[in-house]
PDB file of C-alpha atoms in Angstrom:
ATOM      1  CA  MET A   1      10.000 -19.990  -7.328  1.00 26.00           C
ATOM      2  CA  ALA A   2       7.076 -22.173  -8.361  1.00 26.00           C
ATOM      3  CA  VAL A   3       3.808 -20.949  -9.848  1.00 25.00           C
ATOM      4  CA  PHE A   4       0.337 -22.424  -9.384  1.00 19.00           C
ATOM      5  CA  ALA A   5      -1.802 -22.941 -12.474  1.00 19.00           C
ATOM      6  CA  ALA A   6      -4.039 -20.175 -11.164  1.00 23.00           C
ATOM      7  CA  GLY A   7      -1.101 -17.790 -11.194  1.00 28.00           C
ATOM      8  CA  TRP A   8      -0.379 -17.446  -7.466  1.00 29.00           C
ATOM      9  CA  LEU A   9       3.306 -17.645  -6.631  1.00 29.00           C
ATOM     10  CA  VAL A  10       3.865 -20.289  -3.972  1.00 26.00           C
ATOM     11  CA  ALA A  11       5.113 -19.110  -0.597  1.00 28.00           C
ATOM     12  CA  CYS A  12       8.004 -21.083   0.810  1.00 28.00           C
ATOM     13  CA  GLY A  13       9.797 -18.660   3.128  1.00 30.00           C
ATOM     14  CA  GLY A  14       9.603 -17.848   6.817  1.00 33.00           C
ATOM     15  CA  ASN A  15       7.143 -15.536   8.530  1.00 39.00           C
ATOM     16  CA  SER A  16       9.254 -12.757  10.033  1.00 49.00           C
ATOM     17  CA  LEU A  17       9.859  -9.290   8.626  1.00 64.00           C
ATOM     18  CA  PRO A  18      13.119  -8.897   6.688  1.00 63.00           C
ATOM     19  CA  ALA A  19      16.073  -7.745   8.715  1.00 56.00           C
ATOM     20  CA  GLY A  20      16.335  -4.329   7.092  1.00 51.00           C
ATOM     21  CA  ASP A  21      18.599  -5.077   4.141  1.00 46.00           C
ATOM     22  CA  ALA A  22      18.093  -3.116   0.931  1.00 43.00           C
ATOM     23  CA  GLN A  23      16.375  -4.572  -2.116  1.00 44.00           C
ATOM     24  CA  ASP A  24      18.200  -3.911  -5.385  1.00 41.00           C
ATOM     25  CA  PRO A  25      16.013  -2.876  -8.341  1.00 38.00           C
ATOM     26  CA  THR A  26      15.334  -5.837 -10.613  1.00 37.00           C
ATOM     27  CA  PRO A  27      14.391  -4.899 -14.191  1.00 36.00           C
ATOM     28  CA  GLY A  28      11.277  -6.694 -15.386  1.00 40.00           C
ATOM     29  CA  GLY A  29       9.428  -6.844 -12.077  1.00 61.00           C
ATOM     30  CA  GLY A  30       9.852  -9.315  -9.250  1.00 83.00           C
ATOM     31  CA  LEU A  31       8.977  -9.431  -5.573  1.00 86.00           C
ATOM     32  CA  PRO A  32      11.196  -8.618  -2.565  1.00 87.00           C
ATOM     33  CA  GLY A  33      10.183 -11.889  -0.912  1.00 84.00           C
ATOM     34  CA  GLU A  34       7.863 -14.873  -1.290  1.00 88.00           C
ATOM     35  CA  PRO A  35       4.106 -14.193  -1.566  1.00 88.00           C
ATOM     36  CA  VAL A  36       1.464 -15.671   0.695  1.00 83.00           C
ATOM     37  CA  ASN A  37      -0.621 -18.121  -1.332  1.00 62.00           C
ATOM     38  CA  PRO A  38      -4.360 -17.590  -0.778  1.00 48.00           C
ATOM     39  CA  GLY A  39      -5.513 -20.177  -3.321  1.00 37.00           C
ATOM     40  CA  GLY A  40      -6.678 -19.377  -6.823  1.00 37.00           C
ATOM     41  CA  PRO A  41     -10.022 -19.419  -8.636  1.00 37.00           C
ATOM     42  CA  GLY A  42     -11.860 -22.722  -8.586  1.00 32.00           C
ATOM     43  CA  GLY A  43     -10.296 -23.781  -5.299  1.00 27.00           C
ATOM     44  CA  GLN A  44      -6.732 -24.107  -6.553  1.00 28.00           C
ATOM     45  CA  GLY A  45      -4.011 -23.533  -4.002  1.00 29.00           C
ATOM     46  CA  ASN A  46      -4.280 -24.252  -0.303  1.00 35.00           C
ATOM     47  CA  GLY A  47      -7.451 -22.236   0.277  1.00 36.00           C
ATOM     48  CA  GLU A  48      -5.931 -19.926   2.894  1.00 43.00           C
ATOM     49  CA  GLU A  49      -6.863 -16.265   3.019  1.00 42.00           C
ATOM     50  CA  PRO A  50      -4.045 -13.865   2.073  1.00 43.00           C
ATOM     51  CA  THR A  51      -4.103 -12.387   5.581  1.00 41.00           C
ATOM     52  CA  GLY A  52      -5.203 -13.502   9.031  1.00 46.00           C
ATOM     53  CA  THR A  53      -7.543 -11.786  11.442  1.00 56.00           C
ATOM     54  CA  GLN A  54      -4.684 -10.002  13.217  1.00 87.00           C
ATOM     55  CA  THR A  55      -2.865  -8.713  10.151  1.00 95.00           C
ATOM     56  CA  LEU A  56      -1.960  -5.032  10.082  1.00 97.00           C
ATOM     57  CA  TRP A  57      -3.084  -4.811   6.431  1.00 97.00           C
ATOM     58  CA  PRO A  58      -6.262  -6.852   5.748  1.00 97.00           C
ATOM     59  CA  LEU A  59      -6.764  -7.873   2.113  1.00 97.00           C
ATOM     60  CA  THR A  60      -9.968  -9.878   2.467  1.00 96.00           C
ATOM     61  CA  THR A  61     -12.468  -9.450  -0.354  1.00 97.00           C
ATOM     62  CA  GLY A  62     -15.248  -6.964   0.389  1.00 98.00           C
ATOM     63  CA  SER A  63     -13.479  -5.159   3.235  1.00 98.00           C
ATOM     64  CA  THR A  64     -14.003  -1.379   3.195  1.00 98.00           C
ATOM     65  CA  TRP A  65     -12.572   1.690   4.912  1.00 98.00           C
ATOM     66  CA  VAL A  66     -13.750   5.311   4.775  1.00 98.00           C
ATOM     67  CA  TYR A  67     -11.269   8.077   5.613  1.00 98.00           C
ATOM     68  CA  ASP A  68     -11.719  11.797   6.219  1.00 98.00           C
ATOM     69  CA  ILE A  69      -8.941  13.533   4.269  1.00 97.00           C
ATOM     70  CA  GLN A  70      -7.322  16.902   4.919  1.00 97.00           C
ATOM     71  CA  ASP A  71      -5.096  17.748   1.964  1.00 95.00           C
ATOM     72  CA  PRO A  72      -3.214  21.077   1.625  1.00 93.00           C
ATOM     73  CA  VAL A  73      -3.832  21.091  -2.147  1.00 92.00           C
ATOM     74  CA  GLU A  74      -7.061  19.172  -2.711  1.00 93.00           C
ATOM     75  CA  GLY A  75      -8.870  20.358   0.428  1.00 95.00           C
ATOM     76  CA  ASN A  76     -11.109  18.226   2.643  1.00 96.00           C
ATOM     77  CA  PHE A  77     -12.894  15.191   1.229  1.00 96.00           C
ATOM     78  CA  GLN A  78     -13.574  11.506   1.856  1.00 97.00           C
ATOM     79  CA  LYS A  79     -11.791   8.456   0.500  1.00 98.00           C
ATOM     80  CA  GLN A  80     -13.389   5.018   0.347  1.00 98.00           C
ATOM     81  CA  VAL A  81     -11.139   1.982  -0.018  1.00 98.00           C
ATOM     82  CA  THR A  82     -12.568  -1.395  -1.077  1.00 98.00           C
ATOM     83  CA  VAL A  83     -10.825  -4.749  -1.476  1.00 98.00           C
ATOM     84  CA  VAL A  84     -12.179  -5.993  -4.810  1.00 98.00           C
ATOM     85  CA  GLY A  85     -10.534  -9.407  -4.617  1.00 97.00           C
ATOM     86  CA  PRO A  86      -7.904 -11.594  -6.280  1.00 96.00           C
ATOM     87  CA  GLY A  87      -7.249 -11.510 -10.006  1.00 95.00           C
ATOM     88  CA  GLU A  88      -4.568 -11.334 -12.662  1.00 95.00           C
ATOM     89  CA  VAL A  89      -2.423  -8.208 -12.710  1.00 96.00           C
ATOM     90  CA  PRO A  90      -2.946  -6.320 -16.005  1.00 96.00           C
ATOM     91  CA  GLY A  91       0.088  -6.571 -18.239  1.00 94.00           C
ATOM     92  CA  GLN A  92       1.613  -9.349 -16.114  1.00 93.00           C
ATOM     93  CA  PRO A  93       0.230 -12.632 -17.523  1.00 92.00           C
ATOM     94  CA  GLY A  94       0.009 -15.471 -15.028  1.00 91.00           C
ATOM     95  CA  ILE A  95       0.611 -13.249 -11.986  1.00 92.00           C
ATOM     96  CA  ASN A  96      -2.281 -12.712  -9.587  1.00 93.00           C
ATOM     97  CA  ALA A  97      -2.659 -10.203  -6.780  1.00 96.00           C
ATOM     98  CA  VAL A  98      -5.433  -8.670  -4.701  1.00 97.00           C
ATOM     99  CA  GLN A  99      -7.084  -5.698  -6.397  1.00 98.00           C
ATOM    100  CA  VAL A 100      -7.863  -2.706  -4.177  1.00 98.00           C
ATOM    101  CA  HIS A 101      -9.999   0.248  -5.304  1.00 98.00           C
ATOM    102  CA  SER A 102      -9.782   3.760  -3.841  1.00 98.00           C
ATOM    103  CA  ARG A 103     -12.422   6.408  -4.601  1.00 98.00           C
ATOM    104  CA  GLN A 104     -11.681  10.016  -3.701  1.00 97.00           C
ATOM    105  CA  ASP A 105     -14.385  12.643  -4.214  1.00 95.00           C
ATOM    106  CA  ARG A 106     -12.230  15.764  -4.274  1.00 95.00           C
ATOM    107  CA  VAL A 107     -15.027  18.285  -3.855  1.00 90.00           C
ATOM    108  CA  LEU A 108     -12.813  21.404  -3.764  1.00 90.00           C
ATOM    109  CA  ASN A 109     -11.811  20.902  -7.395  1.00 88.00           C
ATOM    110  CA  ASN A 110     -14.908  18.887  -8.344  1.00 93.00           C
ATOM    111  CA  VAL A 111     -12.793  15.880  -9.335  1.00 95.00           C
ATOM    112  CA  LEU A 112     -13.454  12.167  -8.916  1.00 97.00           C
ATOM    113  CA  TYR A 113     -10.062  10.498  -8.457  1.00 97.00           C
ATOM    114  CA  GLU A 114      -9.810   6.712  -8.408  1.00 98.00           C
ATOM    115  CA  GLU A 115      -6.900   4.355  -7.886  1.00 98.00           C
ATOM    116  CA  TYR A 116      -6.847   0.672  -8.773  1.00 98.00           C
ATOM    117  CA  SER A 117      -3.901  -1.147  -7.226  1.00 98.00           C
ATOM    118  CA  TRP A 118      -2.773  -4.774  -7.136  1.00 98.00           C
ATOM    119  CA  GLN A 119      -1.230  -5.832  -3.824  1.00 97.00           C
ATOM    120  CA  VAL A 120       0.337  -8.969  -2.364  1.00 96.00           C
ATOM    121  CA  GLU A 121       1.263  -9.894   1.186  1.00 95.00           C
ATOM    122  CA  LEU A 122       4.660 -11.590   1.454  1.00 94.00           C
ATOM    123  CA  THR A 123       5.663 -14.307   3.889  1.00 92.00           C
ATOM    124  CA  ASN A 124       8.354 -11.970   5.278  1.00 91.00           C
ATOM    125  CA  GLY A 125       5.614  -9.639   6.562  1.00 93.00           C
ATOM    126  CA  LEU A 126       5.788  -6.936   3.896  1.00 95.00           C
ATOM    127  CA  VAL A 127       2.848  -5.908   1.710  1.00 97.00           C
ATOM    128  CA  VAL A 128       3.879  -4.870  -1.806  1.00 97.00           C
ATOM    129  CA  ARG A 129       2.154  -3.155  -4.717  1.00 97.00           C
ATOM    130  CA  LEU A 130       2.721  -4.548  -8.217  1.00 97.00           C
ATOM    131  CA  ARG A 131       0.733  -2.026 -10.257  1.00 97.00           C
ATOM    132  CA  GLU A 132      -1.442   1.058  -9.822  1.00 98.00           C
ATOM    133  CA  ASP A 133      -3.780   2.675 -12.356  1.00 98.00           C
ATOM    134  CA  ASP A 134      -4.947   6.239 -11.654  1.00 98.00           C
ATOM    135  CA  HIS A 135      -8.211   7.586 -13.087  1.00 98.00           C
ATOM    136  CA  ARG A 136      -9.498  11.148 -13.144  1.00 97.00           C
ATOM    137  CA  ASP A 137     -13.217  11.610 -13.819  1.00 97.00           C
ATOM    138  CA  GLY A 138     -13.370   8.154 -15.371  1.00 96.00           C
ATOM    139  CA  GLN A 139     -10.344   8.569 -17.645  1.00 97.00           C
ATOM    140  CA  GLN A 140      -7.101   6.725 -16.973  1.00 97.00           C
ATOM    141  CA  VAL A 141      -4.301   9.255 -16.536  1.00 98.00           C
ATOM    142  CA  ARG A 142      -1.425   7.094 -15.282  1.00 98.00           C
ATOM    143  CA  SER A 143      -0.296   3.499 -14.933  1.00 98.00           C
ATOM    144  CA  THR A 144       2.649   2.672 -12.675  1.00 98.00           C
ATOM    145  CA  THR A 145       4.595  -0.542 -12.126  1.00 97.00           C
ATOM    146  CA  TRP A 146       7.720  -1.175 -10.077  1.00 97.00           C
ATOM    147  CA  SER A 147      10.832  -3.347 -10.248  1.00 95.00           C
ATOM    148  CA  PRO A 148      10.761  -5.003  -7.796  1.00 94.00           C
ATOM    149  CA  ALA A 149       7.230  -4.488  -6.492  1.00 95.00           C
ATOM    150  CA  THR A 150       7.219  -1.493  -4.148  1.00 96.00           C
ATOM    151  CA  VAL A 151       6.512  -1.776  -0.425  1.00 97.00           C
ATOM    152  CA  LYS A 152       2.998  -0.585   0.428  1.00 97.00           C
ATOM    153  CA  SER A 153       2.883  -1.441   4.135  1.00 97.00           C
ATOM    154  CA  VAL A 154       3.709  -4.127   6.673  1.00 96.00           C
ATOM    155  CA  ALA A 155       1.381  -6.937   7.698  1.00 96.00           C
ATOM    156  CA  ARG A 156       2.911  -7.905  11.027  1.00 93.00           C
ATOM    157  CA  VAL A 157       4.979  -6.517  13.857  1.00 91.00           C
ATOM    158  CA  PRO A 158       8.732  -7.259  13.726  1.00 88.00           C
ATOM    159  CA  ASP A 159      10.368  -9.276  16.486  1.00 87.00           C
ATOM    160  CA  ALA A 160      12.474  -6.335  17.685  1.00 89.00           C
ATOM    161  CA  LEU A 161      12.170  -2.540  17.588  1.00 90.00           C
ATOM    162  CA  PRO A 162      13.164  -0.191  16.160  1.00 87.00           C
ATOM    163  CA  TRP A 163      12.976  -1.903  12.766  1.00 94.00           C
ATOM    164  CA  THR A 164      14.188  -0.276   9.529  1.00 94.00           C
ATOM    165  CA  TYR A 165      13.885  -1.428   5.929  1.00 94.00           C
ATOM    166  CA  LYS A 166      15.328   0.236   2.822  1.00 94.00           C
ATOM    167  CA  SER A 167      13.437  -0.182  -0.455  1.00 93.00           C
ATOM    168  CA  ASP A 168      15.059   0.750  -3.786  1.00 94.00           C
ATOM    169  CA  VAL A 169      12.831   0.396  -6.839  1.00 95.00           C
ATOM    170  CA  LEU A 170      12.608   1.345 -10.490  1.00 96.00           C
ATOM    171  CA  GLU A 171       9.291   3.085 -11.152  1.00 97.00           C
ATOM    172  CA  HIS A 172       7.864   2.690 -14.658  1.00 97.00           C
ATOM    173  CA  ILE A 173       5.141   5.225 -15.554  1.00 98.00           C
ATOM    174  CA  ILE A 174       2.860   5.346 -18.599  1.00 97.00           C
ATOM    175  CA  LEU A 175       0.738   8.499 -18.813  1.00 97.00           C
ATOM    176  CA  GLY A 176      -2.693   8.754 -20.381  1.00 95.00           C
ATOM    177  CA  ASP A 177      -1.277  10.208 -23.601  1.00 95.00           C
ATOM    178  CA  GLY A 178       1.057   7.228 -23.990  1.00 96.00           C
ATOM    179  CA  SER A 179       4.235   9.027 -22.935  1.00 97.00           C
ATOM    180  CA  ARG A 180       6.582   7.197 -20.584  1.00 97.00           C
ATOM    181  CA  ASP A 181       8.757   8.107 -17.648  1.00 97.00           C
ATOM    182  CA  GLU A 182      11.043   6.226 -15.292  1.00 97.00           C
ATOM    183  CA  LYS A 183      12.166   7.093 -11.773  1.00 95.00           C
ATOM    184  CA  SER A 184      14.286   5.378  -9.128  1.00 96.00           C
ATOM    185  CA  PRO A 185      12.924   6.344  -5.689  1.00 95.00           C
ATOM    186  CA  THR A 186      14.315   5.090  -2.400  1.00 95.00           C
ATOM    187  CA  TYR A 187      12.112   4.685   0.662  1.00 95.00           C
ATOM    188  CA  ILE A 188      13.076   4.016   4.274  1.00 96.00           C
ATOM    189  CA  TRP A 189      10.422   2.224   6.336  1.00 96.00           C
ATOM    190  CA  LYS A 190      10.574   2.199  10.135  1.00 96.00           C
ATOM    191  CA  VAL A 191       8.391   0.509  12.739  1.00 97.00           C
ATOM    192  CA  LEU A 192       8.664   2.918  15.669  1.00 96.00           C
ATOM    193  CA  GLU A 193       6.285   1.771  18.414  1.00 96.00           C
ATOM    194  CA  THR A 194       3.641  -0.767  19.332  1.00 96.00           C
ATOM    195  CA  GLY A 195       0.763  -0.504  21.782  1.00 96.00           C
ATOM    196  CA  VAL A 196       0.098   3.103  20.774  1.00 98.00           C
ATOM    197  CA  THR A 197      -3.239   4.749  21.600  1.00 98.00           C
ATOM    198  CA  VAL A 198      -4.783   6.742  18.754  1.00 98.00           C
ATOM    199  CA  THR A 199      -8.222   8.350  18.556  1.00 98.00           C
ATOM    200  CA  THR A 200     -10.096   8.629  15.259  1.00 98.00           C
ATOM    201  CA  LYS A 201     -13.648   9.336  14.175  1.00 98.00           C
ATOM    202  CA  ALA A 202     -14.144   5.556  14.026  1.00 98.00           C
ATOM    203  CA  GLY A 203     -13.093   5.138  17.667  1.00 98.00           C
ATOM    204  CA  THR A 204     -10.129   4.952  20.018  1.00 98.00           C
ATOM    205  CA  PHE A 205      -7.600   2.167  19.481  1.00 98.00           C
ATOM    206  CA  THR A 206      -5.078   1.222  22.165  1.00 97.00           C
ATOM    207  CA  ASN A 207      -2.997  -1.317  20.233  1.00 96.00           C
ATOM    208  CA  ALA A 208      -1.833   0.628  17.186  1.00 97.00           C
ATOM    209  CA  VAL A 209       1.560   0.167  15.535  1.00 97.00           C
ATOM    210  CA  LYS A 210       3.253   3.432  14.526  1.00 97.00           C
ATOM    211  CA  ILE A 211       5.201   3.356  11.262  1.00 98.00           C
ATOM    212  CA  GLN A 212       7.308   5.995   9.518  1.00 97.00           C
ATOM    213  CA  ARG A 213       8.073   6.144   5.790  1.00 97.00           C
ATOM    214  CA  ASP A 214      10.721   8.513   4.425  1.00 96.00           C
ATOM    215  CA  LYS A 215      11.494   9.221   0.781  1.00 94.00           C
ATOM    216  CA  VAL A 216      15.222   9.938   0.534  1.00 93.00           C
ATOM    217  CA  ASN A 217      17.594  11.390  -2.057  1.00 92.00           C
ATOM    218  CA  ASP A 218      20.764   9.819  -3.446  1.00 86.00           C
ATOM    219  CA  ASN A 219      22.684  10.965  -0.355  1.00 83.00           C
ATOM    220  CA  GLY A 220      20.245   9.239   1.981  1.00 84.00           C
ATOM    221  CA  GLU A 221      18.762  12.545   3.159  1.00 87.00           C
ATOM    222  CA  VAL A 222      15.014  12.772   3.675  1.00 90.00           C
ATOM    223  CA  LYS A 223      13.389  14.897   0.983  1.00 89.00           C
ATOM    224  CA  GLN A 224      11.480  17.959   2.149  1.00 87.00           C
ATOM    225  CA  ASP A 225       7.880  17.180   3.155  1.00 86.00           C
ATOM    226  CA  LYS A 226       8.315  13.517   2.173  1.00 90.00           C
ATOM    227  CA  THR A 227       7.857  11.861   5.563  1.00 96.00           C
ATOM    228  CA  ARG A 228       4.663  10.006   6.381  1.00 97.00           C
ATOM    229  CA  PHE A 229       3.471   8.430   9.622  1.00 98.00           C
ATOM    230  CA  TYR A 230       0.962   5.583   9.715  1.00 98.00           C
ATOM    231  CA  TRP A 231      -0.956   4.043  12.600  1.00 98.00           C
ATOM    232  CA  LEU A 232      -1.992   0.440  11.882  1.00 98.00           C
ATOM    233  CA  VAL A 233      -4.241  -1.679  14.098  1.00 98.00           C
ATOM    234  CA  PRO A 234      -4.232  -5.506  14.028  1.00 97.00           C
ATOM    235  CA  GLY A 235      -7.292  -6.850  12.257  1.00 96.00           C
ATOM    236  CA  ILE A 236      -8.337  -3.381  11.028  1.00 97.00           C
ATOM    237  CA  GLY A 237      -5.460  -1.841   9.075  1.00 98.00           C
ATOM    238  CA  LYS A 238      -4.638   1.842   8.719  1.00 98.00           C
ATOM    239  CA  VAL A 239      -6.569   4.056  11.118  1.00 98.00           C
ATOM    240  CA  ARG A 240      -4.604   7.284  10.685  1.00 98.00           C
ATOM    241  CA  GLU A 241      -1.970   8.856   8.445  1.00 98.00           C
ATOM    242  CA  GLU A 242      -0.057  12.128   8.854  1.00 98.00           C
ATOM    243  CA  GLY A 243       2.598  13.879   6.809  1.00 96.00           C
ATOM    244  CA  GLU A 244       1.915  14.923   3.240  1.00 93.00           C
ATOM    245  CA  ARG A 245      -1.772  14.927   4.160  1.00 96.00           C
ATOM    246  CA  THR A 246      -3.940  13.691   7.031  1.00 98.00           C
ATOM    247  CA  GLU A 247      -6.192  10.639   6.763  1.00 98.00           C
ATOM    248  CA  ASP A 248      -8.481   9.791   9.682  1.00 98.00           C
ATOM    249  CA  LEU A 249     -10.538   6.594   9.760  1.00 98.00           C
ATOM    250  CA  ALA A 250     -14.267   7.393   9.803  1.00 98.00           C
ATOM    251  CA  SER A 251     -15.698   3.872   9.447  1.00 98.00           C
ATOM    252  CA  TYR A 252     -14.672   0.360   8.448  1.00 98.00           C
ATOM    253  CA  ASP A 253     -16.062  -3.081   7.683  1.00 98.00           C
ATOM    254  CA  ILE A 254     -13.495  -5.895   7.671  1.00 97.00           C
ATOM    255  CA  LYS A 255     -14.659  -9.149   6.120  1.00 96.00           C
ATOM    256  CA  PRO A 256     -13.448 -12.492   7.544  1.00 93.00           C
TER     257      PRO A 256
END
């Protein structure tokens, strides 16, 4: 796998979603596929955007989404997601990804919770997360990386349905006090339907893709209350989420 001087890994694979085979954990990081190359700082690379206008997971700089959240623990609040833009992943010299910022004003407990994540779209249609830093009232409380990078979403519709993909990762956690933990979660991703109609505060969409994500135990059984459903719309991204909590799209501004 080649690397541009700017740090973007060069994409050289196909453009269809993987056929559902499992990804074995790879100590030290790695990606479950080849990344799309959007071009680096100063015009290096091929100058293409990391995602097209019909992607299910836009990562264009400046794009924003606002969600109304209903959480059984944290109550009702809003979350604003902003694509900050490409940059080097902290702690991973020479590796760039797209930074995404999430701000959650959890009014019930009077807490400002922020997440900074670094994401990459792969040529096989997956979107993966390389690192996430969690902040509580301005103080970093957790930093998480994965080996290989964990699946965050999908960027395109598979050729045939239903589509299933198993993701095994090693999760490396550093807490705010410096203590460390390691987990080995397994997730099952499924694309269930296309052309789904879903109504949100931001409007009614008739072309949504419905996706299911299960967190399973060592026996392959879905853990209690660990199923999520996502509705993604081409060119817009996630418009609704149900499961562990409900997220409903209130407004959005997708940059070209």
